C-alpha positions as MATLAB code, in Angstrom:
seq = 'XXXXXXXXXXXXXXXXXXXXXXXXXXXXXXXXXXXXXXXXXXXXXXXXXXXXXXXXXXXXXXXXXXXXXXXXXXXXXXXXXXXXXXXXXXXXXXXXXXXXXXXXXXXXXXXXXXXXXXXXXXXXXXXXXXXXXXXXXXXXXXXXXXXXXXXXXXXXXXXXXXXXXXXXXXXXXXXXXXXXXXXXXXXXXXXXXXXXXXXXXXXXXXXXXXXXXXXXXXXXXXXXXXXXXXXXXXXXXXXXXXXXXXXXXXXXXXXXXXXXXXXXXXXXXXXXXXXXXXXXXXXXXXXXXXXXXXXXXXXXXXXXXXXXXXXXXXXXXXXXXXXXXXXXXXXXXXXXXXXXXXXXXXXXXXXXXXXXXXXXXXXXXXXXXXXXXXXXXXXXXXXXXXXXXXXXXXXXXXXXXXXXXXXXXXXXXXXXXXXXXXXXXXXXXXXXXXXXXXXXXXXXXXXXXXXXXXXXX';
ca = [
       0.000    0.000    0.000;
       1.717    3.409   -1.414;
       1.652    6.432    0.513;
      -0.691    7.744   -2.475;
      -3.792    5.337   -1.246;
      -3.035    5.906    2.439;
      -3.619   10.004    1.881;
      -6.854    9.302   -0.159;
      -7.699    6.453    2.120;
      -7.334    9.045    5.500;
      -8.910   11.716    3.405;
     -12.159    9.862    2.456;
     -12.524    8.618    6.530;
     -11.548   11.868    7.592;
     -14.390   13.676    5.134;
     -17.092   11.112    6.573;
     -16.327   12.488   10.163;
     -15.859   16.527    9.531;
     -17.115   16.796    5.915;
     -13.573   18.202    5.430;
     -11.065   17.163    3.733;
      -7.376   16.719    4.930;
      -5.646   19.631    4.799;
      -1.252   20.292    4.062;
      -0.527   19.830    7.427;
      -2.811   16.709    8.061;
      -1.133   15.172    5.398;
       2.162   16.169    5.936;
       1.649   14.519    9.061;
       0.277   11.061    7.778;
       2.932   11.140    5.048;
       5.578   11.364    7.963;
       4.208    9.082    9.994;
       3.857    6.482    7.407;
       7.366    6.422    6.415;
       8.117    5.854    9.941;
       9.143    9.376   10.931;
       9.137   10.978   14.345;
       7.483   14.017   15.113;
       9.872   16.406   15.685;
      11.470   15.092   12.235;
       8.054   15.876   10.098;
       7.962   19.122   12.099;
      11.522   20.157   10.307;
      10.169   18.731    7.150;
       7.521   21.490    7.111;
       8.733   23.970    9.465;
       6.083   23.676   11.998;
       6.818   23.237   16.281;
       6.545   19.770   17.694;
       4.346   20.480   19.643;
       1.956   21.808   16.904;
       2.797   18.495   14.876;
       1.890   16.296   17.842;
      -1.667   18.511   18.371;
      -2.260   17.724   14.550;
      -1.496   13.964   15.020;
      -3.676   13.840   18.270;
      -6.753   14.840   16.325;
      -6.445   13.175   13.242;
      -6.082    9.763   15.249;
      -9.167   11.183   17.332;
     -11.228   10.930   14.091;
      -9.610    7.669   12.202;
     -10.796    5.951   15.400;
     -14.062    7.386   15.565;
     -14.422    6.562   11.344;
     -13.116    2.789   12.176;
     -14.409    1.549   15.627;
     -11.290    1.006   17.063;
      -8.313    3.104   18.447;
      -6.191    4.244   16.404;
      -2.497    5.868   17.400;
       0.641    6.924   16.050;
       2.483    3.545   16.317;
      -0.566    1.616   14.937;
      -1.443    3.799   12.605;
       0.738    1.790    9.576;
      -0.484   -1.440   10.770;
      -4.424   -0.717   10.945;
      -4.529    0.693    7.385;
      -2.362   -2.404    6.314;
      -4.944   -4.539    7.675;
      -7.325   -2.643    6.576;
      -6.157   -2.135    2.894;
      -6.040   -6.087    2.877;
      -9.716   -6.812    3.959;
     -11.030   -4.649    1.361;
      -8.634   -6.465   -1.080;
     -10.287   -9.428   -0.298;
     -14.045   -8.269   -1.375;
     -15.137   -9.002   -4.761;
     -16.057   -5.480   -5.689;
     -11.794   -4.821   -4.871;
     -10.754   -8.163   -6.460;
     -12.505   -6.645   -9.883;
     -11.048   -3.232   -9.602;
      -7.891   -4.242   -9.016;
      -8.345   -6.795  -12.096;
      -8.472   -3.912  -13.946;
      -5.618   -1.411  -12.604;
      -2.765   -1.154  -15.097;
      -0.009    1.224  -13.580;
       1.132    2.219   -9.837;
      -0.469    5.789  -11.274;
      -4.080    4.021  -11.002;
      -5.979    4.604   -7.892;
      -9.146    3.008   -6.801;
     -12.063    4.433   -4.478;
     -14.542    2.558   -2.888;
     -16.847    2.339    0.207;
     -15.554    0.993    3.293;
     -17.735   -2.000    5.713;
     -19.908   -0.530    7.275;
     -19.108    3.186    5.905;
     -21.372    3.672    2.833;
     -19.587    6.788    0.893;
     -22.025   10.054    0.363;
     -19.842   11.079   -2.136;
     -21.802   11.954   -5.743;
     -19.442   10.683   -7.637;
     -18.192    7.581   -6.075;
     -19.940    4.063   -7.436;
     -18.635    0.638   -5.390;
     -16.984   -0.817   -8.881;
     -15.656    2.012  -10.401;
     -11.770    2.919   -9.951;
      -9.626    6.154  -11.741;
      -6.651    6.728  -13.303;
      -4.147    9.200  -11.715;
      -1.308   10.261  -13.508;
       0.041   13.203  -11.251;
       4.061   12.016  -11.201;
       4.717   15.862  -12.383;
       2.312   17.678  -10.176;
       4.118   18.924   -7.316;
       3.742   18.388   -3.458;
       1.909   21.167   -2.001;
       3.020   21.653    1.733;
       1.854   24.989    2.285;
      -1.442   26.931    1.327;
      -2.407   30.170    2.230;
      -5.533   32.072    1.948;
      -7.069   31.498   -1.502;
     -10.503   29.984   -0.718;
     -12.248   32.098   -2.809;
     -10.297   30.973   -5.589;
     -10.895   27.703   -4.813;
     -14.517   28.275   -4.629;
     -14.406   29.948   -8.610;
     -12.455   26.495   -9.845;
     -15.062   24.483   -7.704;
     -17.566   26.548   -9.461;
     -16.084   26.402  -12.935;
     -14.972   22.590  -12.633;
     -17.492   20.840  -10.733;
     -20.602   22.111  -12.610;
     -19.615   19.880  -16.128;
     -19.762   21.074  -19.027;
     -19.696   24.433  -18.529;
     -16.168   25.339  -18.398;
     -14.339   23.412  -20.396;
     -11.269   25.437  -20.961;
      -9.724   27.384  -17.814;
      -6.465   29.190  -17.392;
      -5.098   30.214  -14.307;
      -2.599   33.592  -14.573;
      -0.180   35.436  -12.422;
       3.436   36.163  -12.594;
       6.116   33.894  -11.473;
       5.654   32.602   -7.452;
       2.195   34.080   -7.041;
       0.524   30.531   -5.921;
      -0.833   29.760   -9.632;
       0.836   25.858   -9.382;
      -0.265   25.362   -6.017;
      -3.595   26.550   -6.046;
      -4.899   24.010   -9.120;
      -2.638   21.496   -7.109;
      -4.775   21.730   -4.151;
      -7.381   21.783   -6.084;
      -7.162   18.602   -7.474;
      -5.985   17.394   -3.836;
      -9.526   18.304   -2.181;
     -11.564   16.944   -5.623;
      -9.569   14.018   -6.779;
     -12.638   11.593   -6.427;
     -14.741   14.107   -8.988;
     -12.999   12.592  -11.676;
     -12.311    9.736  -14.047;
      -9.124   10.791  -15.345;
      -6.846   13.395  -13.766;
      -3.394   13.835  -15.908;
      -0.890   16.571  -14.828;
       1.788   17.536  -17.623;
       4.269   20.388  -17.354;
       5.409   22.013  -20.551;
       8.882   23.219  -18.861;
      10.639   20.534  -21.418;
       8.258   21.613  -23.935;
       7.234   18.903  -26.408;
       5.143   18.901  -29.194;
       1.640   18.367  -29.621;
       1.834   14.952  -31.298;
       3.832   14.005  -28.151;
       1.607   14.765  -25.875;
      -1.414   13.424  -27.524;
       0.104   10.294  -28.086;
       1.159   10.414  -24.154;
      -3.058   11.559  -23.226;
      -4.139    8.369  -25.585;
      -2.237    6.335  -23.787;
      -4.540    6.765  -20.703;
      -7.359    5.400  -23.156;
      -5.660    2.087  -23.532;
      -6.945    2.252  -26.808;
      -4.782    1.609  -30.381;
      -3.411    4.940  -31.519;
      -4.828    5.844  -34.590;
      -2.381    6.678  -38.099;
      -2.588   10.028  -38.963;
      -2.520   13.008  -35.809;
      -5.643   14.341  -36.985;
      -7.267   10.835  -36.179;
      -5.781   10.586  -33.133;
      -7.135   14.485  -31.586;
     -10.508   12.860  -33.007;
      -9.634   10.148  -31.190;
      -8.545   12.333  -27.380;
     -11.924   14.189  -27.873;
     -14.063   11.183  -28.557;
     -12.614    9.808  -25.006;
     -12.775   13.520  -23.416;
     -16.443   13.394  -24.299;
     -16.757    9.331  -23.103;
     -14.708    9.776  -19.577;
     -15.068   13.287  -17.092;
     -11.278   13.602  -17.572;
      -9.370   16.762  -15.914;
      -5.836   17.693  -17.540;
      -3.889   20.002  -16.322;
      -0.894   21.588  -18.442;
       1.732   23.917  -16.482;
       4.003   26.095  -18.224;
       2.165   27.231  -21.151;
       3.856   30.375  -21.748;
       7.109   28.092  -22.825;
       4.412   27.427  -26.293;
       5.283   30.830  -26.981;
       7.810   33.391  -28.523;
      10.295   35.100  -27.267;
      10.934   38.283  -28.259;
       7.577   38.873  -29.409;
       4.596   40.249  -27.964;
       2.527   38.150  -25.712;
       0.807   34.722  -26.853;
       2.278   34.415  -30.151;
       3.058   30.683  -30.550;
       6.475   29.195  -31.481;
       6.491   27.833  -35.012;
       6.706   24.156  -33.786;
       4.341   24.452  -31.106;
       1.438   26.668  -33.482;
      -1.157   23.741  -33.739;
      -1.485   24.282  -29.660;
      -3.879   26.669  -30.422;
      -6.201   25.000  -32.694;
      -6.031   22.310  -29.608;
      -6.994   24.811  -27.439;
      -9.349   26.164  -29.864;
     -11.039   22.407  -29.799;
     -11.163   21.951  -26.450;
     -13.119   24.939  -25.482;
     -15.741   24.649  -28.893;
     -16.433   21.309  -29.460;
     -19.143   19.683  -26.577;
     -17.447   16.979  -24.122;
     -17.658   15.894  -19.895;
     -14.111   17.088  -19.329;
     -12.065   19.446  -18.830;
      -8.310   21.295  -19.275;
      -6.699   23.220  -17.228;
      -3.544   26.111  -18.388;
      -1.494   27.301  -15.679;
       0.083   30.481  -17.432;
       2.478   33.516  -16.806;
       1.353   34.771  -20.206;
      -2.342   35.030  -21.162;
      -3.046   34.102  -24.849;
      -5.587   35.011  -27.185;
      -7.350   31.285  -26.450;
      -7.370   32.290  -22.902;
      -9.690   35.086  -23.216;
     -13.439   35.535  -22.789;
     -15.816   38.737  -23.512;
     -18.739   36.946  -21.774;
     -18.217   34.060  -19.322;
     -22.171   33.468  -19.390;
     -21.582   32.230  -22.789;
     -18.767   30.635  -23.760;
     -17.202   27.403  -22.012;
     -13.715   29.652  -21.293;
     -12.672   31.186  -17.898;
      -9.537   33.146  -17.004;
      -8.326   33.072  -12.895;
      -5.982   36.149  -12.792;
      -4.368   35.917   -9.182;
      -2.833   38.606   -7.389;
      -0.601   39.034   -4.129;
      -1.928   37.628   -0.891;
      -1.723   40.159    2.349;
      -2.337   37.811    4.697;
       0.348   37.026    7.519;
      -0.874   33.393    7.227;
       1.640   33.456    4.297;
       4.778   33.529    6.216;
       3.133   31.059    9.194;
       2.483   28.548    7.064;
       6.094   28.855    5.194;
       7.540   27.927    8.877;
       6.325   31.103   11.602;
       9.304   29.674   13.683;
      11.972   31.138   11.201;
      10.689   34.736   11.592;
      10.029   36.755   14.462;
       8.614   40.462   14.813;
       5.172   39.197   14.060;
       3.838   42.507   13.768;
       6.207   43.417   11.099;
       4.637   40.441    9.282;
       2.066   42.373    7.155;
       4.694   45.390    5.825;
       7.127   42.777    5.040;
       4.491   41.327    2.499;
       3.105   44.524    1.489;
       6.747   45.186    0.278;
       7.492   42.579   -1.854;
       3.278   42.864   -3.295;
       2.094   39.087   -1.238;
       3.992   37.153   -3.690;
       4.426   33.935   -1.464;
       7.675   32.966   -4.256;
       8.955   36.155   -3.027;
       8.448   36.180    0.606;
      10.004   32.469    0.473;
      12.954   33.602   -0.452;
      13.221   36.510    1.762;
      12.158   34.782    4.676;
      15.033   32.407    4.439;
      17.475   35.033    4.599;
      16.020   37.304    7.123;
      16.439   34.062    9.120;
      19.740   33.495    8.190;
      21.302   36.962    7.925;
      18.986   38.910   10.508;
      18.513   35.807   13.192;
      14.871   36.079   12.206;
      14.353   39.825   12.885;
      11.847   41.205   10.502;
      12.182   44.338   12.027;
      15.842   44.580   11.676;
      15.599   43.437    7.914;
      12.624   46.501    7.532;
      15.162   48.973    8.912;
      17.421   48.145    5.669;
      15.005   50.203    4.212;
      15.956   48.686    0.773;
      13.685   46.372   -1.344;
      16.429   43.040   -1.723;
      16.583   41.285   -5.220;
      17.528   37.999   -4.166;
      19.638   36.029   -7.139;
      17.079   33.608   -7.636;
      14.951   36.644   -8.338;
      16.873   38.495  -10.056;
      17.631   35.115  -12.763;
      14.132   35.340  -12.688;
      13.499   38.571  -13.847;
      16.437   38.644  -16.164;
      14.391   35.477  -18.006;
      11.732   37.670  -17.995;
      12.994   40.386  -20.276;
      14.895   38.734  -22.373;
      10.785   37.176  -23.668;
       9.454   40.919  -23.939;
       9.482   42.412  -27.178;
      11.826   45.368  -27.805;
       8.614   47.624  -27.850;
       7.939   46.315  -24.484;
      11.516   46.222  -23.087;
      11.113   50.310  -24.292;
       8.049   50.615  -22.511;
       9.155   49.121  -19.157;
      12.678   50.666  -18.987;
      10.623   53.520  -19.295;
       8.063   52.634  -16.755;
      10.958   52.558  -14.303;
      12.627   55.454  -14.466;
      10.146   57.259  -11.937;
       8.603   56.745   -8.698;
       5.105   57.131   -9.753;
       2.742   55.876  -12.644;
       2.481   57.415  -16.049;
       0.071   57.827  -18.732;
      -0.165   56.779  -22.177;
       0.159   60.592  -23.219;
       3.470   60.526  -20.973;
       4.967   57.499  -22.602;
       3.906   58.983  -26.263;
       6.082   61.894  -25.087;
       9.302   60.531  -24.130;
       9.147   57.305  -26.286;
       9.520   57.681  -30.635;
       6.683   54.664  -30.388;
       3.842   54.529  -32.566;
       0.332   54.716  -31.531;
      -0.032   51.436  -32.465;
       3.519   50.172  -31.119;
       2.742   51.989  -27.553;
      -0.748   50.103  -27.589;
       0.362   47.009  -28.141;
       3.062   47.157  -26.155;
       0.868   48.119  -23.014;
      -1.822   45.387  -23.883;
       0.776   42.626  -23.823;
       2.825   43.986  -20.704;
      -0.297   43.481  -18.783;
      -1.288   40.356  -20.198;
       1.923   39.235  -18.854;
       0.965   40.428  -15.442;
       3.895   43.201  -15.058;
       2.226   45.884  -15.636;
      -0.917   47.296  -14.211;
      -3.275   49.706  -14.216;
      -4.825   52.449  -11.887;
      -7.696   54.343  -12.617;
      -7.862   58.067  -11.024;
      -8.868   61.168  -12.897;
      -6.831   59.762  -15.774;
      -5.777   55.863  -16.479;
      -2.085   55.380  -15.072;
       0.620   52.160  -15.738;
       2.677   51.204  -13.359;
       5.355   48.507  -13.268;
       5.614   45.860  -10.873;
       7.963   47.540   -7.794;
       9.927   44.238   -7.397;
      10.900   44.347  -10.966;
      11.330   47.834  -10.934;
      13.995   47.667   -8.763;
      15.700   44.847  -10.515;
      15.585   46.832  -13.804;
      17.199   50.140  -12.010;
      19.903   48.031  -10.418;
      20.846   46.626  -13.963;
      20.690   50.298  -15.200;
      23.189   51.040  -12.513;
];
């Protein structure tokens, strides 16, 4: 019994008792304790006290032995859901599923004696197929319910939204919010498939790679075999999710403008959001394309989630509270670097290391710190705008305050339709905003305005 089937076995008792899932912690916790860790070794793991672990522990084993009749501990924890895991085995509902299971990646969900699930989509012989061996581990989460509440909205109602991207700039949660996502739903659907397009491939590759999932022949020709993916999106309520998207486009080149080899994305995308089928596909995106977009949401099967910085001090709490002190520092220390939890990560680590945890002390510094991994970041970052937007954002920089478009026609030799662009596709890469007051303003992200004066420098 993997670790995998332990978490969703825990999760579905757990659910029956609170009508709540597990949560990061609560499976950090079983995770540790499966593999045979103590507790003050899971609480380095994920930067939480001891004692806090040990509280966690208490009350999950609290409601496995209220779900299972008998009581349940720390060092019998392993052995009950052994035992457990092989009397279900043995029922013939089990026997068939696991008949049927092809790959460590499959999972199977079923009722438990004498706990009949009230889940809708759960049936006693039916099993799913998991591939999530590039989906990452989410430890910590912070504040985003309502955004989980829009995907529950978008996902859970099929049919509706077939085609969803989820936007932000580098380290602003977009990963770890679908992740979690698909944590709290997994038993909603057939299929669930994660791919990340870091080490883009093409779109041959990756259909081949979906059909496998089918277990059906391949057809010849690729235009057979995309009939082929949508005539099992439409026969299975399959989620995929694809991270990385912006790597399908150009660099050098205004926003969404797809590479040469990777162009016949976007008649995929274009097919996934028209044509009528029980599933759906998730983009996780720093860049927001042209397939991404939606006038009316009431009538067409495409929704965009555009997040933006947390200020919440659960952010640094549940990135390790022990590492910082100064907790009522917390909330200008996010402000500063605009709630980007990628940021704060990495800041956190070296107030910690540099200022013994002092937030305070770090605040007095009274300078806005690029850390390298940042600034590698950031330099990546330019080197995909176009040159009308590397003008533009250069420019952007130069002063403390926001401009207008009349300002930038002023001191840039840009055309109309040059300085347009350019200011459309800086925002749809999530760098730019804009404030309305008596006029509309631009304004360039502060953290990578100070990047961009220090390389000026």
């Amino acid at each position: 019994m993997d670790v995998t089937k332990v978490l969703q076995l825990a999760d579905h008792l757990v659910f029956q008792q609170t009508e709540k899932h597990l949560d990061d912690s609560q499976q950090t916790v079983i995770k540790g304790v499966w593999e045979g860790k103590t507790y003050d070794k899971i609480a380095d793991s994920c930067h939480l006290s001891e004692r806090h672990v040990r509280d966690i522990g208490y009350k999950l084993w609290q409601i496995l032995s209220e779900a299972l009749g008998e009581d349940i501990k720390k060092n019998n924890f392993r052995s009950t859901f052994e035992r457990l895991e092989f009397n279900l085995s043995q029922s013939t509902n089990i026997n068939n599923i696991q008949n049927n299971v092809q790959s460590s990646n499959n999972l199977q969900f079923y009722s438990y004696p004498g706990q009949p699930s009230n889940r809708e989509q759960i049936h006693d012989d039916i099993f799913q197929k998991l591939d999530l061996s590039l989906a990452p581990e989410i430890i910590g989460f912070s504040n985003r319910e309502t955004e989980l509440k829009r995907l529950e909205e978008w996902l859970l109602n099929k049919g509706k939204s077939r085609l969803i991207a989820v936007l932000g700039v580098s380290g602003i949660g977009k990963t770890t919010l679908v992740k979690r996502f698909v944590d709290q739903h997994l038993d909603r659907f057939e299929v669930i498939i994660w791919r990340d397009l870091k080490f883009t491939e093409s779109l041959t590759s990756l259909v081949n790679d979906l059909l496998k999932v089918s277990e059906e022949e391949p057809k010849v020709t690729v235009s057979d075999r995309l009939k082929q993916l949508l005539g099992f999106l439409t026969e299975k309520h399959c989620l995929i999710i694809l991270d990385d998207v912006q790597n399908l486009f150009t660099r050098g080149a205004l926003v969404g403008q797809y590479e040469r080899d990777y162009q016949d994305y976007q008649n995929f995308f274009r097919a996934i959001a028209d044509l009528e089928h029980q599933s759906n596909v998730i983009l996780i995106s720093r860049e927001k394309c042209r397939e991404m977009e939606c006038l009316d949401e009431q009538l067409y099967p495409i929704k965009s989630l555009e997040l933006s910085g947390l200020e919440d001090v659960e952010i640094l709490r549940n990135m390790g509270g022990g590492l910082l002190k100064d907790e009522d520092n917390w909330l200008k220390l996010i402000q500063l670097y605009q709630g980007n939890p990628g940021y704060l990560k990495q800041i956190a680590f070296i107030i910690h290391n540099i200022f013994d945890g002092h937030v305070a002390d770090f605040l007095a510094e009274n300078s806005l710190i690029i850390t390298p991994e940042m600034q590698f970041g950031f330099q990546q970052l330019f080197e995909r705008l176009s040159p009308i937007e590397q003008q533009l954002i250069l420019e952007l920089s130069q002063l403390d305050k926001p401009l207008t478009r009349e300002d930038l026609t002023e001191s840039l030799q840009l055309s109309s339709m040059d300085l347009i662009n350019g200011l459309q596709s800086l925002q749809q890469r999530y760098i730019v905003t804009k404030i309305r007051e008596n006029r509309l303003l631009f304004k360039v992200c502060p953290v990578l305005r100070e990047y961009l004066l220090c390389c000026q420098q």
